[in-house]
């Protein structure tokens, strides 16, 4: 078992206080957006044996187990994060596996540099995600029903939003959502900026259901994504609740601290709330234009106290243990690789003592007994 030393990414949207408060450190004044735990080459965790990606590369079968290597190849198939949003992240969508392979191959054939700002596909993998709230956590997830979205837009009393409300009512669901998102993202930038300014002022004045959009517009004045956000479901998670974000579902995180796990991929197509590249035609090819319930997940407890967040994919499996005083030790030994993350209290994993924010990598088959008083998240795969 290896104690992990992890990199914190200073993205501009990150909270300056949430991660420092969790780990008991003084804030630096700079944003601390994500702490990465895993073997992603962009910021691999460090162990006493070297960077985790190099440790795994040296002997994939020993570290990951035969089952995981056979199913996912010789790499850790997930990335675990602490995510601390102090401002909205970009409104985005992820491709499915087939779309990712196709898009990656096409850009490789065209010779688009992997680091080019207009590159959509950084790899050939999909990027399903799960976010579990540690604090109250606000986000956007999936489309509202067209009629509901139309009423929300009309309620602002902004004349230039009426055509979008009309589009939402003029067609069946899929066509209505497709046409209005296309119209929002294709509108004249100056005209849209004026519309967003008017809408933001109305949202600020009205408050209530409009309050989140006034906050988004404060961070991204004039951005078309502010209007696009209004046709999505607004979700407020309580601690312990989670959202699963599958392929084609537009989403954005707005505020809060959570544990995030995802397939090991960088493939993101952006819809707005960003100064980065927005490829509208490719985005429209990837988005699933259907109204959805966000599907807030609550963990399902097993007899041994493990609380599992059930998702429909195999690259990751996230669960947690809430360990009370006097609880017996749990044997987490498994034939698959694991990362253990403490988010509260003090937890002993083997010979390693984990305080909040502390984490450990457990190779496949390695003895893993945990005890203590606190909260421990367990990340592994379904192999």
mmCIF file of C-alpha atoms in Angstrom:
data_model
loop_
_atom_site.group_PDB
_atom_site.id
_atom_site.type_symbol
_atom_site.label_atom_id
_atom_site.label_comp_id
_atom_site.label_asym_id
_atom_site.label_seq_id
_atom_site.Cartn_x
_atom_site.Cartn_y
_atom_site.Cartn_z
ATOM 1 C CA UNK A 1 0.000 0.000 0.000
ATOM 2 C CA UNK A 2 1.344 3.446 -0.955
ATOM 3 C CA UNK A 3 0.613 6.805 0.621
ATOM 4 C CA UNK A 4 -0.129 9.273 -2.181
ATOM 5 C CA UNK A 5 1.206 12.793 -2.535
ATOM 6 C CA UNK A 6 -1.117 14.622 -4.893
ATOM 7 C CA UNK A 7 -1.067 17.684 -7.129
ATOM 8 C CA UNK A 8 -3.606 20.480 -6.659
ATOM 9 C CA UNK A 9 -4.592 22.186 -9.916
ATOM 10 C CA UNK A 10 -5.017 26.002 -9.644
ATOM 11 C CA UNK A 11 -7.780 26.503 -12.233
ATOM 12 C CA UNK A 12 -9.295 29.985 -12.110
ATOM 13 C CA UNK A 13 -12.764 28.720 -11.087
ATOM 14 C CA UNK A 14 -11.404 26.976 -7.994
ATOM 15 C CA UNK A 15 -12.282 27.903 -4.440
ATOM 16 C CA UNK A 16 -9.492 29.574 -2.484
ATOM 17 C CA UNK A 17 -10.613 28.041 0.822
ATOM 18 C CA UNK A 18 -12.485 24.709 0.461
ATOM 19 C CA UNK A 19 -9.550 22.317 -0.014
ATOM 20 C CA UNK A 20 -7.321 24.112 2.530
ATOM 21 C CA UNK A 21 -10.140 23.920 5.099
ATOM 22 C CA UNK A 22 -10.599 20.197 4.451
ATOM 23 C CA UNK A 23 -6.920 19.347 4.837
ATOM 24 C CA UNK A 24 -6.273 21.804 7.671
ATOM 25 C CA UNK A 25 -3.920 24.093 5.754
ATOM 26 C CA UNK A 26 -3.695 27.864 5.492
ATOM 27 C CA UNK A 27 -5.205 29.244 2.258
ATOM 28 C CA UNK A 28 -2.629 30.693 -0.103
ATOM 29 C CA UNK A 29 -5.021 33.213 -1.626
ATOM 30 C CA UNK A 30 -4.802 31.386 -4.962
ATOM 31 C CA UNK A 31 -7.568 29.147 -6.334
ATOM 32 C CA UNK A 32 -7.220 25.452 -5.469
ATOM 33 C CA UNK A 33 -9.638 23.745 -7.823
ATOM 34 C CA UNK A 34 -8.829 20.029 -8.028
ATOM 35 C CA UNK A 35 -6.639 17.567 -6.168
ATOM 36 C CA UNK A 36 -5.848 14.669 -8.517
ATOM 37 C CA UNK A 37 -5.423 11.129 -7.209
ATOM 38 C CA UNK A 38 -4.382 8.551 -9.760
ATOM 39 C CA UNK A 39 -2.000 7.840 -12.612
ATOM 40 C CA UNK A 40 -3.058 10.465 -15.144
ATOM 41 C CA UNK A 41 0.162 11.536 -16.932
ATOM 42 C CA UNK A 42 -0.834 15.206 -16.608
ATOM 43 C CA UNK A 43 -0.404 15.111 -12.811
ATOM 44 C CA UNK A 44 0.267 11.602 -11.503
ATOM 45 C CA UNK A 45 0.181 10.973 -7.761
ATOM 46 C CA UNK A 46 3.582 10.374 -6.224
ATOM 47 C CA UNK A 47 4.476 7.375 -4.079
ATOM 48 C CA UNK A 48 7.565 6.195 -2.228
ATOM 49 C CA UNK A 49 8.241 4.043 -5.288
ATOM 50 C CA UNK A 50 7.969 6.913 -7.786
ATOM 51 C CA UNK A 51 5.121 8.506 -9.795
ATOM 52 C CA UNK A 52 2.100 6.189 -9.774
ATOM 53 C CA UNK A 53 1.887 5.987 -13.561
ATOM 54 C CA UNK A 54 5.516 4.793 -13.708
ATOM 55 C CA UNK A 55 4.929 2.306 -10.886
ATOM 56 C CA UNK A 56 1.991 0.832 -12.830
ATOM 57 C CA UNK A 57 3.845 0.876 -16.161
ATOM 58 C CA UNK A 58 6.686 -1.140 -14.607
ATOM 59 C CA UNK A 59 4.384 -4.078 -13.779
ATOM 60 C CA UNK A 60 0.711 -3.516 -14.723
ATOM 61 C CA UNK A 61 -0.463 -6.992 -13.746
ATOM 62 C CA UNK A 62 1.048 -6.801 -10.259
ATOM 63 C CA UNK A 63 -0.398 -3.349 -9.568
ATOM 64 C CA UNK A 64 -3.785 -3.595 -11.312
ATOM 65 C CA UNK A 65 -4.510 -7.313 -11.269
ATOM 66 C CA UNK A 66 -5.122 -9.696 -14.141
ATOM 67 C CA UNK A 67 -8.851 -8.972 -14.362
ATOM 68 C CA UNK A 68 -8.471 -5.194 -14.647
ATOM 69 C CA UNK A 69 -5.644 -5.447 -17.198
ATOM 70 C CA UNK A 70 -7.658 -7.888 -19.308
ATOM 71 C CA UNK A 71 -10.694 -5.589 -19.291
ATOM 72 C CA UNK A 72 -9.196 -2.090 -19.411
ATOM 73 C CA UNK A 73 -5.592 -2.524 -20.534
ATOM 74 C CA UNK A 74 -2.378 -1.801 -18.605
ATOM 75 C CA UNK A 75 -3.489 1.567 -17.151
ATOM 76 C CA UNK A 76 -5.510 2.676 -14.150
ATOM 77 C CA UNK A 77 -8.881 3.334 -15.813
ATOM 78 C CA UNK A 78 -10.129 6.039 -13.429
ATOM 79 C CA UNK A 79 -9.053 9.357 -11.957
ATOM 80 C CA UNK A 80 -10.214 10.393 -8.470
ATOM 81 C CA UNK A 81 -10.389 14.059 -7.476
ATOM 82 C CA UNK A 82 -11.308 16.464 -4.753
ATOM 83 C CA UNK A 83 -13.133 19.204 -6.685
ATOM 84 C CA UNK A 84 -13.689 22.646 -5.136
ATOM 85 C CA UNK A 85 -15.733 25.030 -7.279
ATOM 86 C CA UNK A 86 -15.754 28.677 -6.224
ATOM 87 C CA UNK A 87 -17.165 29.798 -9.579
ATOM 88 C CA UNK A 88 -19.026 27.990 -12.401
ATOM 89 C CA UNK A 89 -17.073 25.567 -14.553
ATOM 90 C CA UNK A 90 -17.619 25.578 -18.307
ATOM 91 C CA UNK A 91 -20.919 24.232 -19.597
ATOM 92 C CA UNK A 92 -19.819 20.996 -21.254
ATOM 93 C CA UNK A 93 -20.614 17.565 -22.633
ATOM 94 C CA UNK A 94 -18.590 14.369 -23.079
ATOM 95 C CA UNK A 95 -18.652 11.895 -26.005
ATOM 96 C CA UNK A 96 -19.494 8.230 -25.753
ATOM 97 C CA UNK A 97 -16.784 5.659 -26.453
ATOM 98 C CA UNK A 98 -17.575 5.303 -30.156
ATOM 99 C CA UNK A 99 -17.698 9.061 -30.694
ATOM 100 C CA UNK A 100 -14.416 9.522 -28.826
ATOM 101 C CA UNK A 101 -12.622 6.906 -30.933
ATOM 102 C CA UNK A 102 -14.027 8.367 -34.149
ATOM 103 C CA UNK A 103 -13.264 11.977 -33.206
ATOM 104 C CA UNK A 104 -9.753 11.205 -31.993
ATOM 105 C CA UNK A 105 -8.911 9.253 -35.152
ATOM 106 C CA UNK A 106 -10.257 12.057 -37.365
ATOM 107 C CA UNK A 107 -8.201 14.761 -35.649
ATOM 108 C CA UNK A 108 -5.103 12.567 -35.678
ATOM 109 C CA UNK A 109 -5.576 12.002 -39.426
ATOM 110 C CA UNK A 110 -5.849 15.770 -39.959
ATOM 111 C CA UNK A 111 -2.652 16.327 -37.995
ATOM 112 C CA UNK A 112 -4.237 18.604 -35.392
ATOM 113 C CA UNK A 113 -1.624 18.966 -32.598
ATOM 114 C CA UNK A 114 -2.759 17.334 -29.355
ATOM 115 C CA UNK A 115 -2.285 20.619 -27.487
ATOM 116 C CA UNK A 116 -3.984 22.847 -30.063
ATOM 117 C CA UNK A 117 -6.664 25.119 -28.540
ATOM 118 C CA UNK A 118 -9.186 24.013 -31.185
ATOM 119 C CA UNK A 119 -8.575 20.282 -30.596
ATOM 120 C CA UNK A 120 -11.710 18.485 -29.307
ATOM 121 C CA UNK A 121 -10.418 14.961 -28.649
ATOM 122 C CA UNK A 122 -7.292 14.504 -26.549
ATOM 123 C CA UNK A 123 -7.670 10.704 -26.421
ATOM 124 C CA UNK A 124 -9.878 7.876 -27.702
ATOM 125 C CA UNK A 125 -11.747 7.277 -24.442
ATOM 126 C CA UNK A 126 -15.117 8.306 -23.065
ATOM 127 C CA UNK A 127 -15.424 10.330 -19.858
ATOM 128 C CA UNK A 128 -18.379 9.342 -17.680
ATOM 129 C CA UNK A 129 -18.239 11.117 -14.308
ATOM 130 C CA UNK A 130 -19.672 10.900 -10.806
ATOM 131 C CA UNK A 131 -19.628 13.820 -8.370
ATOM 132 C CA UNK A 132 -20.423 13.212 -4.691
ATOM 133 C CA UNK A 133 -21.060 16.286 -2.544
ATOM 134 C CA UNK A 134 -19.039 16.871 0.619
ATOM 135 C CA UNK A 135 -20.744 20.234 1.159
ATOM 136 C CA UNK A 136 -23.909 21.671 -0.355
ATOM 137 C CA UNK A 137 -23.102 21.495 -4.071
ATOM 138 C CA UNK A 138 -24.811 23.344 -6.934
ATOM 139 C CA UNK A 139 -24.802 22.244 -10.549
ATOM 140 C CA UNK A 140 -26.606 21.974 -13.868
ATOM 141 C CA UNK A 141 -27.406 18.568 -15.343
ATOM 142 C CA UNK A 142 -29.413 17.638 -18.430
ATOM 143 C CA UNK A 143 -32.184 19.474 -20.260
ATOM 144 C CA UNK A 144 -35.369 20.749 -18.678
ATOM 145 C CA UNK A 145 -38.654 19.830 -20.349
ATOM 146 C CA UNK A 146 -39.108 22.367 -23.217
ATOM 147 C CA UNK A 147 -42.294 23.854 -21.761
ATOM 148 C CA UNK A 148 -40.632 24.368 -18.373
ATOM 149 C CA UNK A 149 -37.610 25.993 -20.017
ATOM 150 C CA UNK A 150 -39.894 28.256 -22.066
ATOM 151 C CA UNK A 151 -41.733 29.445 -18.950
ATOM 152 C CA UNK A 152 -38.447 30.181 -17.164
ATOM 153 C CA UNK A 153 -37.161 32.265 -20.076
ATOM 154 C CA UNK A 154 -40.450 34.139 -20.457
ATOM 155 C CA UNK A 155 -40.562 34.922 -16.745
ATOM 156 C CA UNK A 156 -37.567 37.236 -17.128
ATOM 157 C CA UNK A 157 -39.620 39.620 -19.271
ATOM 158 C CA UNK A 158 -36.794 40.128 -21.788
ATOM 159 C CA UNK A 159 -38.147 40.630 -25.319
ATOM 160 C CA UNK A 160 -35.105 39.121 -27.060
ATOM 161 C CA UNK A 161 -35.662 35.826 -25.214
ATOM 162 C CA UNK A 162 -39.163 35.360 -26.646
ATOM 163 C CA UNK A 163 -37.936 33.719 -29.908
ATOM 164 C CA UNK A 164 -36.206 31.013 -27.842
ATOM 165 C CA UNK A 165 -39.360 30.351 -25.831
ATOM 166 C CA UNK A 166 -41.315 30.150 -29.096
ATOM 167 C CA UNK A 167 -38.833 27.650 -30.526
ATOM 168 C CA UNK A 168 -39.166 25.488 -27.427
ATOM 169 C CA UNK A 169 -42.936 25.291 -27.935
ATOM 170 C CA UNK A 170 -42.950 24.934 -31.718
ATOM 171 C CA UNK A 171 -41.500 21.436 -32.124
ATOM 172 C CA UNK A 172 -41.350 17.998 -30.520
ATOM 173 C CA UNK A 173 -38.891 17.693 -27.643
ATOM 174 C CA UNK A 174 -35.721 16.635 -29.445
ATOM 175 C CA UNK A 175 -36.112 19.138 -32.284
ATOM 176 C CA UNK A 176 -37.094 21.937 -29.888
ATOM 177 C CA UNK A 177 -34.051 21.476 -27.667
ATOM 178 C CA UNK A 178 -31.721 21.118 -30.649
ATOM 179 C CA UNK A 179 -33.031 24.228 -32.371
ATOM 180 C CA UNK A 180 -32.942 26.470 -29.326
ATOM 181 C CA UNK A 181 -29.410 25.442 -28.293
ATOM 182 C CA UNK A 182 -28.256 25.927 -31.892
ATOM 183 C CA UNK A 183 -29.895 29.363 -31.980
ATOM 184 C CA UNK A 184 -28.311 30.424 -28.675
ATOM 185 C CA UNK A 185 -24.803 29.344 -29.664
ATOM 186 C CA UNK A 186 -25.071 30.715 -33.222
ATOM 187 C CA UNK A 187 -26.509 34.128 -32.329
ATOM 188 C CA UNK A 188 -24.647 37.354 -33.081
ATOM 189 C CA UNK A 189 -22.201 37.801 -30.204
ATOM 190 C CA UNK A 190 -22.957 41.482 -29.615
ATOM 191 C CA UNK A 191 -26.714 40.946 -29.663
ATOM 192 C CA UNK A 192 -26.383 37.947 -27.351
ATOM 193 C CA UNK A 193 -24.198 39.936 -24.950
ATOM 194 C CA UNK A 194 -26.949 42.574 -24.735
ATOM 195 C CA UNK A 195 -29.576 39.863 -24.142
ATOM 196 C CA UNK A 196 -27.478 38.275 -21.395
ATOM 197 C CA UNK A 197 -26.999 41.664 -19.698
ATOM 198 C CA UNK A 198 -30.770 42.262 -19.684
ATOM 199 C CA UNK A 199 -31.489 38.715 -18.512
ATOM 200 C CA UNK A 200 -28.916 38.965 -15.719
ATOM 201 C CA UNK A 201 -30.415 42.202 -14.439
ATOM 202 C CA UNK A 202 -33.898 40.652 -14.452
ATOM 203 C CA UNK A 203 -32.629 37.501 -12.714
ATOM 204 C CA UNK A 204 -30.939 39.614 -10.033
ATOM 205 C CA UNK A 205 -34.156 41.564 -9.477
ATOM 206 C CA UNK A 206 -36.450 38.520 -9.397
ATOM 207 C CA UNK A 207 -34.269 36.204 -7.273
ATOM 208 C CA UNK A 208 -35.757 32.849 -6.273
ATOM 209 C CA UNK A 209 -35.444 30.339 -9.114
ATOM 210 C CA UNK A 210 -33.491 32.938 -11.115
ATOM 211 C CA UNK A 211 -30.808 33.528 -8.491
ATOM 212 C CA UNK A 212 -28.370 30.852 -9.802
ATOM 213 C CA UNK A 213 -28.396 32.445 -13.277
ATOM 214 C CA UNK A 214 -27.666 35.899 -11.897
ATOM 215 C CA UNK A 215 -24.643 34.330 -10.202
ATOM 216 C CA UNK A 216 -23.510 32.624 -13.417
ATOM 217 C CA UNK A 217 -23.835 35.894 -15.361
ATOM 218 C CA UNK A 218 -21.770 37.675 -12.721
ATOM 219 C CA UNK A 219 -18.857 35.357 -13.499
ATOM 220 C CA UNK A 220 -19.443 35.217 -17.282
ATOM 221 C CA UNK A 221 -20.977 38.540 -18.379
ATOM 222 C CA UNK A 222 -22.338 38.430 -21.912
ATOM 223 C CA UNK A 223 -21.632 34.717 -22.395
ATOM 224 C CA UNK A 224 -24.239 32.757 -24.425
ATOM 225 C CA UNK A 225 -23.817 29.946 -21.912
ATOM 226 C CA UNK A 226 -25.834 31.984 -19.401
ATOM 227 C CA UNK A 227 -28.948 31.540 -21.557
ATOM 228 C CA UNK A 228 -28.056 27.935 -22.403
ATOM 229 C CA UNK A 229 -27.822 27.247 -18.657
ATOM 230 C CA UNK A 230 -31.457 28.245 -18.238
ATOM 231 C CA UNK A 231 -32.687 25.373 -20.408
ATOM 232 C CA UNK A 232 -30.891 22.878 -18.131
ATOM 233 C CA UNK A 233 -31.945 21.406 -14.783
ATOM 234 C CA UNK A 234 -30.609 23.223 -11.741
ATOM 235 C CA UNK A 235 -29.578 20.740 -9.035
ATOM 236 C CA UNK A 236 -28.576 21.334 -5.427
ATOM 237 C CA UNK A 237 -26.917 18.323 -3.795
ATOM 238 C CA UNK A 238 -26.745 17.818 -0.059
ATOM 239 C CA UNK A 239 -23.634 16.217 1.485
ATOM 240 C CA UNK A 240 -23.509 12.526 0.562
ATOM 241 C CA UNK A 241 -25.705 12.920 -2.532
ATOM 242 C CA UNK A 242 -24.240 12.438 -6.008
ATOM 243 C CA UNK A 243 -24.814 12.941 -9.728
ATOM 244 C CA UNK A 244 -23.791 10.579 -12.512
ATOM 245 C CA UNK A 245 -22.984 12.350 -15.784
ATOM 246 C CA UNK A 246 -23.085 10.078 -18.788
ATOM 247 C CA UNK A 247 -22.228 10.714 -22.434
ATOM 248 C CA UNK A 248 -24.081 13.463 -24.244
ATOM 249 C CA UNK A 249 -25.549 15.089 -21.123
ATOM 250 C CA UNK A 250 -24.799 18.830 -20.891
ATOM 251 C CA UNK A 251 -23.709 19.859 -17.408
ATOM 252 C CA UNK A 252 -21.748 22.317 -15.300
ATOM 253 C CA UNK A 253 -20.659 22.503 -11.678
ATOM 254 C CA UNK A 254 -21.422 25.862 -10.061
ATOM 255 C CA UNK A 255 -20.282 25.849 -6.455
ATOM 256 C CA UNK A 256 -19.235 23.474 -3.685
ATOM 257 C CA UNK A 257 -16.767 20.782 -2.619
ATOM 258 C CA UNK A 258 -17.074 17.183 -3.736
ATOM 259 C CA UNK A 259 -15.350 13.905 -4.513
ATOM 260 C CA UNK A 260 -15.299 13.330 -8.267
ATOM 261 C CA UNK A 261 -14.393 10.154 -10.115
ATOM 262 C CA UNK A 262 -14.206 9.690 -13.869
ATOM 263 C CA UNK A 263 -12.885 7.504 -16.617
ATOM 264 C CA UNK A 264 -9.313 8.492 -17.452
ATOM 265 C CA UNK A 265 -9.984 10.934 -20.301
ATOM 266 C CA UNK A 266 -9.640 14.634 -21.187
ATOM 267 C CA UNK A 267 -12.391 14.743 -23.821
ATOM 268 C CA UNK A 268 -14.598 17.808 -23.266
ATOM 269 C CA UNK A 269 -16.793 19.697 -25.721
ATOM 270 C CA UNK A 270 -17.808 23.080 -24.348
ATOM 271 C CA UNK A 271 -21.153 24.844 -24.779
ATOM 272 C CA UNK A 272 -20.341 28.119 -23.011
ATOM 273 C CA UNK A 273 -19.236 29.787 -19.769
ATOM 274 C CA UNK A 274 -15.680 29.700 -21.029
ATOM 275 C CA UNK A 275 -13.158 31.703 -23.056
ATOM 276 C CA UNK A 276 -12.009 28.400 -24.609
ATOM 277 C CA UNK A 277 -12.869 26.941 -28.000
ATOM 278 C CA UNK A 278 -16.540 26.082 -28.668
ATOM 279 C CA UNK A 279 -16.988 23.824 -31.707
ATOM 280 C CA UNK A 280 -20.730 24.237 -32.279
ATOM 281 C CA UNK A 281 -21.192 21.657 -35.091
ATOM 282 C CA UNK A 282 -19.286 18.938 -33.223
ATOM 283 C CA UNK A 283 -21.044 19.805 -29.980
ATOM 284 C CA UNK A 284 -24.448 19.444 -31.640
ATOM 285 C CA UNK A 285 -23.400 16.021 -32.954
ATOM 286 C CA UNK A 286 -22.529 14.807 -29.438
ATOM 287 C CA UNK A 287 -25.333 16.267 -27.288
ATOM 288 C CA UNK A 288 -28.311 14.052 -26.440
ATOM 289 C CA UNK A 289 -31.323 16.288 -26.983
ATOM 290 C CA UNK A 290 -33.764 14.871 -24.486
ATOM 291 C CA UNK A 291 -35.294 16.200 -21.284
ATOM 292 C CA UNK A 292 -34.038 14.209 -18.306
ATOM 293 C CA UNK A 293 -34.429 13.961 -14.582
ATOM 294 C CA UNK A 294 -30.992 14.733 -13.079
ATOM 295 C CA UNK A 295 -31.255 11.489 -11.079
ATOM 296 C CA UNK A 296 -29.753 12.441 -7.725
ATOM 297 C CA UNK A 297 -27.979 9.363 -6.335
ATOM 298 C CA UNK A 298 -27.911 8.317 -2.716
ATOM 299 C CA UNK A 299 -25.598 5.506 -1.642
ATOM 300 C CA UNK A 300 -26.934 1.995 -1.167
ATOM 301 C CA UNK A 301 -25.691 0.465 2.085
ATOM 302 C CA UNK A 302 -24.538 -3.156 2.258
ATOM 303 C CA UNK A 303 -24.434 -5.401 5.310
ATOM 304 C CA UNK A 304 -20.757 -4.637 5.964
ATOM 305 C CA UNK A 305 -21.336 -0.878 6.080
ATOM 306 C CA UNK A 306 -20.062 -0.058 2.606
ATOM 307 C CA UNK A 307 -22.258 2.562 0.901
ATOM 308 C CA UNK A 308 -22.073 2.194 -2.886
ATOM 309 C CA UNK A 309 -22.927 4.805 -5.538
ATOM 310 C CA UNK A 310 -24.394 2.667 -8.298
ATOM 311 C CA UNK A 311 -23.472 3.663 -11.872
ATOM 312 C CA UNK A 312 -23.893 1.916 -15.240
ATOM 313 C CA UNK A 313 -20.212 1.799 -16.208
ATOM 314 C CA UNK A 314 -17.263 -0.357 -15.167
ATOM 315 C CA UNK A 315 -14.218 1.959 -15.317
ATOM 316 C CA UNK A 316 -14.920 3.089 -11.790
ATOM 317 C CA UNK A 317 -16.866 2.149 -8.690
ATOM 318 C CA UNK A 318 -17.156 4.679 -5.849
ATOM 319 C CA UNK A 319 -18.262 3.855 -2.316
ATOM 320 C CA UNK A 320 -17.783 5.218 1.177
ATOM 321 C CA UNK A 321 -17.528 4.042 4.746
ATOM 322 C CA UNK A 322 -18.748 6.217 7.608
ATOM 323 C CA UNK A 323 -16.814 4.738 10.531
ATOM 324 C CA UNK A 324 -18.219 5.344 14.035
ATOM 325 C CA UNK A 325 -16.404 5.057 17.337
ATOM 326 C CA UNK A 326 -15.815 1.421 18.282
ATOM 327 C CA UNK A 327 -16.615 -0.013 14.834
ATOM 328 C CA UNK A 328 -14.709 -3.173 13.854
ATOM 329 C CA UNK A 329 -12.052 -3.004 11.149
ATOM 330 C CA UNK A 330 -13.093 -3.557 7.535
ATOM 331 C CA UNK A 331 -11.098 -5.844 5.250
ATOM 332 C CA UNK A 332 -11.112 -4.178 1.800
ATOM 333 C CA UNK A 333 -8.665 -6.583 0.161
ATOM 334 C CA UNK A 334 -9.669 -6.958 -3.498
ATOM 335 C CA UNK A 335 -8.422 -8.378 -6.786
ATOM 336 C CA UNK A 336 -8.655 -4.911 -8.339
ATOM 337 C CA UNK A 337 -6.653 -1.673 -7.744
ATOM 338 C CA UNK A 338 -8.028 0.795 -5.192
ATOM 339 C CA UNK A 339 -7.532 4.368 -4.070
ATOM 340 C CA UNK A 340 -8.689 5.190 -0.540
ATOM 341 C CA UNK A 341 -9.456 8.812 0.398
ATOM 342 C CA UNK A 342 -10.223 10.138 3.883
ATOM 343 C CA UNK A 343 -12.555 13.161 3.983
ATOM 344 C CA UNK A 344 -13.287 13.382 7.732
ATOM 345 C CA UNK A 345 -11.796 12.151 11.013
ATOM 346 C CA UNK A 346 -8.793 9.842 11.122
ATOM 347 C CA UNK A 347 -8.678 6.498 9.324
ATOM 348 C CA UNK A 348 -5.946 3.867 9.393
ATOM 349 C CA UNK A 349 -5.420 1.941 6.166
ATOM 350 C CA UNK A 350 -2.920 -0.812 6.817
ATOM 351 C CA UNK A 351 0.082 0.980 8.333
ATOM 352 C CA UNK A 352 -0.913 4.358 6.851
ATOM 353 C CA UNK A 353 -2.836 6.912 8.943
ATOM 354 C CA UNK A 354 -5.027 9.153 6.789
ATOM 355 C CA UNK A 355 -6.257 12.576 7.880
ATOM 356 C CA UNK A 356 -8.815 14.537 5.768
ATOM 357 C CA UNK A 357 -7.499 14.850 2.238
ATOM 358 C CA UNK A 358 -5.073 11.949 2.733
ATOM 359 C CA UNK A 359 -5.116 9.086 0.253
ATOM 360 C CA UNK A 360 -3.474 5.741 -0.480
ATOM 361 C CA UNK A 361 -3.110 3.426 -3.478
ATOM 362 C CA UNK A 362 -3.773 -0.255 -2.812
ATOM 363 C CA UNK A 363 -2.403 -2.619 -5.489
ATOM 364 C CA UNK A 364 -4.594 -5.525 -6.545
ATOM 365 C CA UNK A 365 -4.525 -8.326 -4.001
ATOM 366 C CA UNK A 366 -2.772 -6.222 -1.367
ATOM 367 C CA UNK A 367 -4.065 -6.644 2.191
ATOM 368 C CA UNK A 368 -6.239 -3.616 2.975
ATOM 369 C CA UNK A 369 -7.702 -3.373 6.460
ATOM 370 C CA UNK A 370 -9.212 -0.033 7.492
ATOM 371 C CA UNK A 371 -10.320 1.234 10.891
ATOM 372 C CA UNK A 372 -10.774 4.467 12.797
ATOM 373 C CA UNK A 373 -13.409 7.160 13.203
ATOM 374 C CA UNK A 374 -14.220 9.159 10.107
ATOM 375 C CA UNK A 375 -15.317 8.979 6.468
ATOM 376 C CA UNK A 376 -13.402 6.991 3.857
ATOM 377 C CA UNK A 377 -14.114 6.917 0.124
ATOM 378 C CA UNK A 378 -13.083 3.832 -1.822
ATOM 379 C CA UNK A 379 -12.449 3.997 -5.570
ATOM 380 C CA UNK A 380 -11.952 0.865 -7.648
ATOM 381 C CA UNK A 381 -13.198 -0.783 -10.871
ATOM 382 C CA UNK A 382 -15.756 -3.390 -11.850
ATOM 383 C CA UNK A 383 -13.686 -6.128 -13.476
#
